[in-house]
XYZ file of N, CA and C in Angstrom:
435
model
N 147.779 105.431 184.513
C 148.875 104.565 184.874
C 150.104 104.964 184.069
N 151.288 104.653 184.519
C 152.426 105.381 183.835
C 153.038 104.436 182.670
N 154.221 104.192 182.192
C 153.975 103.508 180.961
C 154.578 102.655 181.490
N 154.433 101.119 180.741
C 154.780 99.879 181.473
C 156.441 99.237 180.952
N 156.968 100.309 181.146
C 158.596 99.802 180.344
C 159.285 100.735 181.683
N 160.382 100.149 181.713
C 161.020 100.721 182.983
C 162.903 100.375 182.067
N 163.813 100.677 182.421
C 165.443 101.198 182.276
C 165.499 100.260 183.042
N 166.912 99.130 183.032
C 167.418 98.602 183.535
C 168.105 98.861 185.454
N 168.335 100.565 184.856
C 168.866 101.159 185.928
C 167.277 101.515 187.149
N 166.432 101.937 186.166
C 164.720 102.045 187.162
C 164.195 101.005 187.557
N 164.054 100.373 187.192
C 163.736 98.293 187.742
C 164.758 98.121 188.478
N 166.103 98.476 188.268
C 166.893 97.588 189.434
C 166.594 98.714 191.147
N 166.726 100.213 190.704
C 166.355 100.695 191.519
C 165.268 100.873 192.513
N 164.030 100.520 191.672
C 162.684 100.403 192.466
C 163.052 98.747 193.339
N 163.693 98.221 192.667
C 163.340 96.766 193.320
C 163.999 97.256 194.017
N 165.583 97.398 194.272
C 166.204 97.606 195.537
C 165.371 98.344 196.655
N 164.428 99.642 196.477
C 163.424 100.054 197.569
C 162.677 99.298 197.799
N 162.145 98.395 197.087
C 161.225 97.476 197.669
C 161.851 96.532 198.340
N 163.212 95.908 197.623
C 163.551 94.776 198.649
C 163.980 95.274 200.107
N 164.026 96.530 200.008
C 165.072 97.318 201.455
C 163.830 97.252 202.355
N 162.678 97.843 201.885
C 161.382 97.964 202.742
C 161.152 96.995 203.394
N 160.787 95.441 202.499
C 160.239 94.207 202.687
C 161.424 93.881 203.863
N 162.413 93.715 203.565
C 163.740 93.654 205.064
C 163.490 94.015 206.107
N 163.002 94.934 205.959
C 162.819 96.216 207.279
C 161.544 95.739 208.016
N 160.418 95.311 207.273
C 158.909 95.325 207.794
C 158.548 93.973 207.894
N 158.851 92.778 206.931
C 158.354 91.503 207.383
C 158.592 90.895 208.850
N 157.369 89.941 209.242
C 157.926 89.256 209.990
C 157.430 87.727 209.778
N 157.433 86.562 210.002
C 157.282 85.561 209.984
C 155.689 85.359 210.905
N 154.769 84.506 210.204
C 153.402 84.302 210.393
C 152.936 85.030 210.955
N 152.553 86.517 210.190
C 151.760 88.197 211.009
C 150.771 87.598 211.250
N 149.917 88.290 212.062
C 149.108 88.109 212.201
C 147.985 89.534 212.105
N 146.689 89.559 211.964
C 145.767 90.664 210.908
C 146.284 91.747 211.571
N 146.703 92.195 213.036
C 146.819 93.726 213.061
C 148.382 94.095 212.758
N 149.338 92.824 212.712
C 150.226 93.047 212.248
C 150.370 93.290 210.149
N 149.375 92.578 209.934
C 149.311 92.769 208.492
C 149.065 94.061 208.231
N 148.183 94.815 208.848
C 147.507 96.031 208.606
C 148.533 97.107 208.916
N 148.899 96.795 210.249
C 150.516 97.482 209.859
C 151.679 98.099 208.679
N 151.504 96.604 208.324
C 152.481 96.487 207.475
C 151.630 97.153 206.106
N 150.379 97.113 205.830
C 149.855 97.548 204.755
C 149.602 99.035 205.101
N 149.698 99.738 206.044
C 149.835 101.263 206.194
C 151.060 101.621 205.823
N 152.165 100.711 205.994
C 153.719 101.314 206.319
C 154.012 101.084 204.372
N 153.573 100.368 204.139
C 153.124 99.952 202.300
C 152.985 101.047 201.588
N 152.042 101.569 202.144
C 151.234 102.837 201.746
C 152.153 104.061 201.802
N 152.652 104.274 203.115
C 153.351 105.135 203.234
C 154.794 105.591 202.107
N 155.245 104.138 201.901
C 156.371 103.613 201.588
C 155.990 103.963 199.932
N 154.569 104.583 199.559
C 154.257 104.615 197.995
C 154.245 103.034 197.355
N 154.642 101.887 198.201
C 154.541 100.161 197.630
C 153.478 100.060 197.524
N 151.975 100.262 197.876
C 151.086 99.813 197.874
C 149.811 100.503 196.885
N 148.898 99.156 196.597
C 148.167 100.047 195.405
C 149.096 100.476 193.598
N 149.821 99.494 193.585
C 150.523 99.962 192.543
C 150.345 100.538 191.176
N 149.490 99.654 190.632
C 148.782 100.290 189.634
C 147.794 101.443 189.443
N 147.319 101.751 190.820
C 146.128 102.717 190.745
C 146.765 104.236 191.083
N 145.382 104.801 190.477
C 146.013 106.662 190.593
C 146.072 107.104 192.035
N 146.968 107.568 191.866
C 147.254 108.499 193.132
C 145.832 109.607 193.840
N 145.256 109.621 193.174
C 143.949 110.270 193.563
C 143.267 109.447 194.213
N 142.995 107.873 193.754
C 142.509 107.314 194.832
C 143.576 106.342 196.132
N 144.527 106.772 196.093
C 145.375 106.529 197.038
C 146.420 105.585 196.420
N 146.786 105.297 195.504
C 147.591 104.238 195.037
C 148.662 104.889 194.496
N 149.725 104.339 193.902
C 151.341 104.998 193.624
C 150.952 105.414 192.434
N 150.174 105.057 191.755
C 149.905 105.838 189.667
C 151.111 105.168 189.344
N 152.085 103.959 189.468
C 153.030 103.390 188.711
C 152.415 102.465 187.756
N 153.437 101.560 186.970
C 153.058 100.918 185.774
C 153.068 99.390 186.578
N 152.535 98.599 185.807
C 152.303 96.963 185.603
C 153.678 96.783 185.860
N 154.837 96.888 185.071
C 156.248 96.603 185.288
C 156.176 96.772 187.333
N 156.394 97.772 187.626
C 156.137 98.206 188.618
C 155.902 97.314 189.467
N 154.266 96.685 189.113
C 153.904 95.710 190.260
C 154.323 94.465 189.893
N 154.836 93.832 188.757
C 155.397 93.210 188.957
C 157.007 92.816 189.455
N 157.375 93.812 189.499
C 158.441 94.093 190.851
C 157.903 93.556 192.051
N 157.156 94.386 192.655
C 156.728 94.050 194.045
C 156.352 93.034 194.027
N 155.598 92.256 192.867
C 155.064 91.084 193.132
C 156.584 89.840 193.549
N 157.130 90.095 192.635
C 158.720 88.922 193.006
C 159.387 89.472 193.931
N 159.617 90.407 194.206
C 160.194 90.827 195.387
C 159.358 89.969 196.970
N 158.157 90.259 196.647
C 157.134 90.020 197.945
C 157.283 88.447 198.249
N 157.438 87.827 197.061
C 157.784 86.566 197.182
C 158.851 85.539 198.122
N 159.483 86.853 198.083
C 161.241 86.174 198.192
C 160.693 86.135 200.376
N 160.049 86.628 200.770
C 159.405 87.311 202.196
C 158.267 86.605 202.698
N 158.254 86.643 203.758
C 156.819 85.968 204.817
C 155.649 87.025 204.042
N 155.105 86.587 203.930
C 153.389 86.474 203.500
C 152.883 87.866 204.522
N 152.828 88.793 204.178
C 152.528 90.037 205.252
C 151.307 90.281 204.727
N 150.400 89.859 203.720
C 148.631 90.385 203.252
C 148.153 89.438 203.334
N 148.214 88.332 203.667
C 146.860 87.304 203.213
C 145.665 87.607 203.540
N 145.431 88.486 204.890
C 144.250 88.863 204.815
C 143.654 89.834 204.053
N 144.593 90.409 202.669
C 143.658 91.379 201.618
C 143.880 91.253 200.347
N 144.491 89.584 200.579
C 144.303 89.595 199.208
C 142.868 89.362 197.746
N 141.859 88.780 199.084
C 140.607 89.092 197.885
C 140.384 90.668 198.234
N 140.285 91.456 199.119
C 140.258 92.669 198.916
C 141.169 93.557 198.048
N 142.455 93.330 197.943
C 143.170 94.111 197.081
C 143.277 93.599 195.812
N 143.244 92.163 195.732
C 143.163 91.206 194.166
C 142.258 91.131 193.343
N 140.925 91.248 193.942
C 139.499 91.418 193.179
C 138.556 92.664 193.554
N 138.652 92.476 194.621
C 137.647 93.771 195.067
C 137.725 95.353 194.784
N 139.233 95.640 194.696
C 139.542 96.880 194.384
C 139.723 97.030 193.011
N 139.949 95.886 191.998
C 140.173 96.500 190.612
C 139.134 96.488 190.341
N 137.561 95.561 190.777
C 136.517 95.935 190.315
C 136.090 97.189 190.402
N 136.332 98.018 192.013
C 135.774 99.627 191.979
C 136.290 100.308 191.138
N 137.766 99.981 191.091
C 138.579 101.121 189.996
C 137.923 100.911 188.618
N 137.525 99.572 187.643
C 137.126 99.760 186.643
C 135.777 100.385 186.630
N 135.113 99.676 187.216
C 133.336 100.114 187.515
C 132.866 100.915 188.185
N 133.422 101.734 189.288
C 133.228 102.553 189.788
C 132.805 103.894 190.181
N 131.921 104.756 190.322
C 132.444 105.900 190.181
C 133.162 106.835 190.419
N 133.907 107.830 190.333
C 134.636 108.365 190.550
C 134.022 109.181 192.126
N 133.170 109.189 192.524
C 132.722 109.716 194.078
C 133.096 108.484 194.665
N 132.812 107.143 194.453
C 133.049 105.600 194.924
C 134.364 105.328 194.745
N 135.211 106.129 193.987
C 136.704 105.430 193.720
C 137.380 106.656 194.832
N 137.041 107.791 195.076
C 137.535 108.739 196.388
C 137.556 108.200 197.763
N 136.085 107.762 197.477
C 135.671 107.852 198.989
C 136.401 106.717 199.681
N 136.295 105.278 198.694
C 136.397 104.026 199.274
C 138.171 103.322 199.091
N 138.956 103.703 197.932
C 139.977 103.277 197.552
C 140.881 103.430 198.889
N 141.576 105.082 198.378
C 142.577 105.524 199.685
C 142.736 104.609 201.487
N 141.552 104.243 201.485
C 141.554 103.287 202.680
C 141.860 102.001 202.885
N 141.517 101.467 202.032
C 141.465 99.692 201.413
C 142.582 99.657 200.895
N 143.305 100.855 200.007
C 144.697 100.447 199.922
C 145.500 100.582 201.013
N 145.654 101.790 202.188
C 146.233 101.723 203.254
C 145.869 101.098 204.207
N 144.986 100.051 204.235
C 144.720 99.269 204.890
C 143.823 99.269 205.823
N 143.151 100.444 206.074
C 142.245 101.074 207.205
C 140.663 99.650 207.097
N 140.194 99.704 205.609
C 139.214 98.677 205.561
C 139.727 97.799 205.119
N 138.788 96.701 205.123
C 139.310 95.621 204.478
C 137.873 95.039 204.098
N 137.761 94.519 202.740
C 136.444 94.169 202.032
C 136.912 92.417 201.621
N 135.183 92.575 201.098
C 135.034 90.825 200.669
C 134.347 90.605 199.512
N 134.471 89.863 199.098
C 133.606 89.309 198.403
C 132.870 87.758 198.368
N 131.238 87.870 198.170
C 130.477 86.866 198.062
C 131.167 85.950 197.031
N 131.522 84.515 197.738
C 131.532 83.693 196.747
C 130.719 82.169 196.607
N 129.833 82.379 197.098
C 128.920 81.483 196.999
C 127.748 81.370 197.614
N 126.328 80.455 197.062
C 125.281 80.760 197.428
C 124.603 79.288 197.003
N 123.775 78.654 197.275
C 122.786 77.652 197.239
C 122.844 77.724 195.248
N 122.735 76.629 194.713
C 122.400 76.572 193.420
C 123.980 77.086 192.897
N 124.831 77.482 193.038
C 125.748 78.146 192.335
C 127.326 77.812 192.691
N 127.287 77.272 193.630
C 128.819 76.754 194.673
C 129.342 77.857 194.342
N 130.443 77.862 194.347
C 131.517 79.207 193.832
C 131.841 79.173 192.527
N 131.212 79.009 191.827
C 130.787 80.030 190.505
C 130.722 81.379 190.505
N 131.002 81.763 190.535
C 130.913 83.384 190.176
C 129.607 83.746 189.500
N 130.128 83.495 188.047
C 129.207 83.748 187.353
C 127.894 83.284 187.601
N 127.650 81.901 187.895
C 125.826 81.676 187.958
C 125.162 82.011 189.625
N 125.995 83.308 190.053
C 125.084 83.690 191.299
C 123.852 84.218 190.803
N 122.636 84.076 191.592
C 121.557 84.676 191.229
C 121.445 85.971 192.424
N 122.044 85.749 193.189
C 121.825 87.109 194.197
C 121.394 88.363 193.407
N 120.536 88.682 194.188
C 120.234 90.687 193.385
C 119.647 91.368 194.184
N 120.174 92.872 194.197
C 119.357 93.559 195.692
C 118.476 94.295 194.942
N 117.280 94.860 195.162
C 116.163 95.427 194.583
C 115.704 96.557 195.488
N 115.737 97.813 194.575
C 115.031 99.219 195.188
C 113.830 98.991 195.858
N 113.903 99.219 197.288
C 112.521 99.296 197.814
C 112.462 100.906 198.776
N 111.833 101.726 197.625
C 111.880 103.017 198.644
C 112.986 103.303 198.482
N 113.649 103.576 200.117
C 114.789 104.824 200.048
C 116.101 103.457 200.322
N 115.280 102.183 200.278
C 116.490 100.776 200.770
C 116.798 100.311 199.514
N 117.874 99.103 200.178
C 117.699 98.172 199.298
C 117.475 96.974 199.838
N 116.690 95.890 199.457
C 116.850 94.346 199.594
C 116.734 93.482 198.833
């Protein structure tokens, strides 16, 4: 990730590309293939994936960075709701935990929007707790269940 301090003149400049983009591409209550749209044209645009390396498809910018986009995105109609547990939780878990064959294969897409992932949040005994899920998949052979 690049370093998280940005020049008065680089913050005002990145925001201005971002606010020019967000102008250009929002529209008022998208809907998912319009979101996905808009999260390819993201991608394209280097906005999307901010923090993550460019190897697995993301801009390699700093925290400063996304928090740009984050207030910028604000000021605009809501163009991700459908990724935000995919891009908010799901993807920083692969990037930390991941492996690097799992951070190739699976990132580049999920940030441009091609997939879109989930996560389990609840189960009998546990409501949405996170932490006290008991779920666990177990090697059987060449499976899992």
């Amino acid at each position: 990730m690049a370093d998280d301090v940005l020049t008065t003149e680089e913050a005002e400049q990145f925001r201005e590309k971002v606010r020019s983009f967000l102008a250009a591409n929002t529209v008022p209550a998208a809907d998912f293939e319009q979101q996905k749209q808009f999260q390819a044209k993201l991608a394209e645009a280097g906005l999307a994936g901010i923090v993550f390396d460019r190897e697995y498809g993301g801009a390699g910018l700093s925290k400063a960075h996304d928090r740009i986009v984050r207030e910028e995105m604000s000021k605009f109609p809501t163009m991700n709701n459908e990724f935000i547990i995919s891009h908010g939780m799901c993807l920083p878990v692969l990037n930390d935990f991941g492996t690097e064959q799992q951070k190739k294969t699976f990132m580049p897409d999920n940030i441009a929007g091609r997939t879109l992932w989930c996560q389990m949040f609840s189960e009998p005994g546990a409501g949405s707790d996170v932490a006290s899920l008991q779920t666990k998949a177990e090697r059987d052979g060449d499976e899992w269940i």
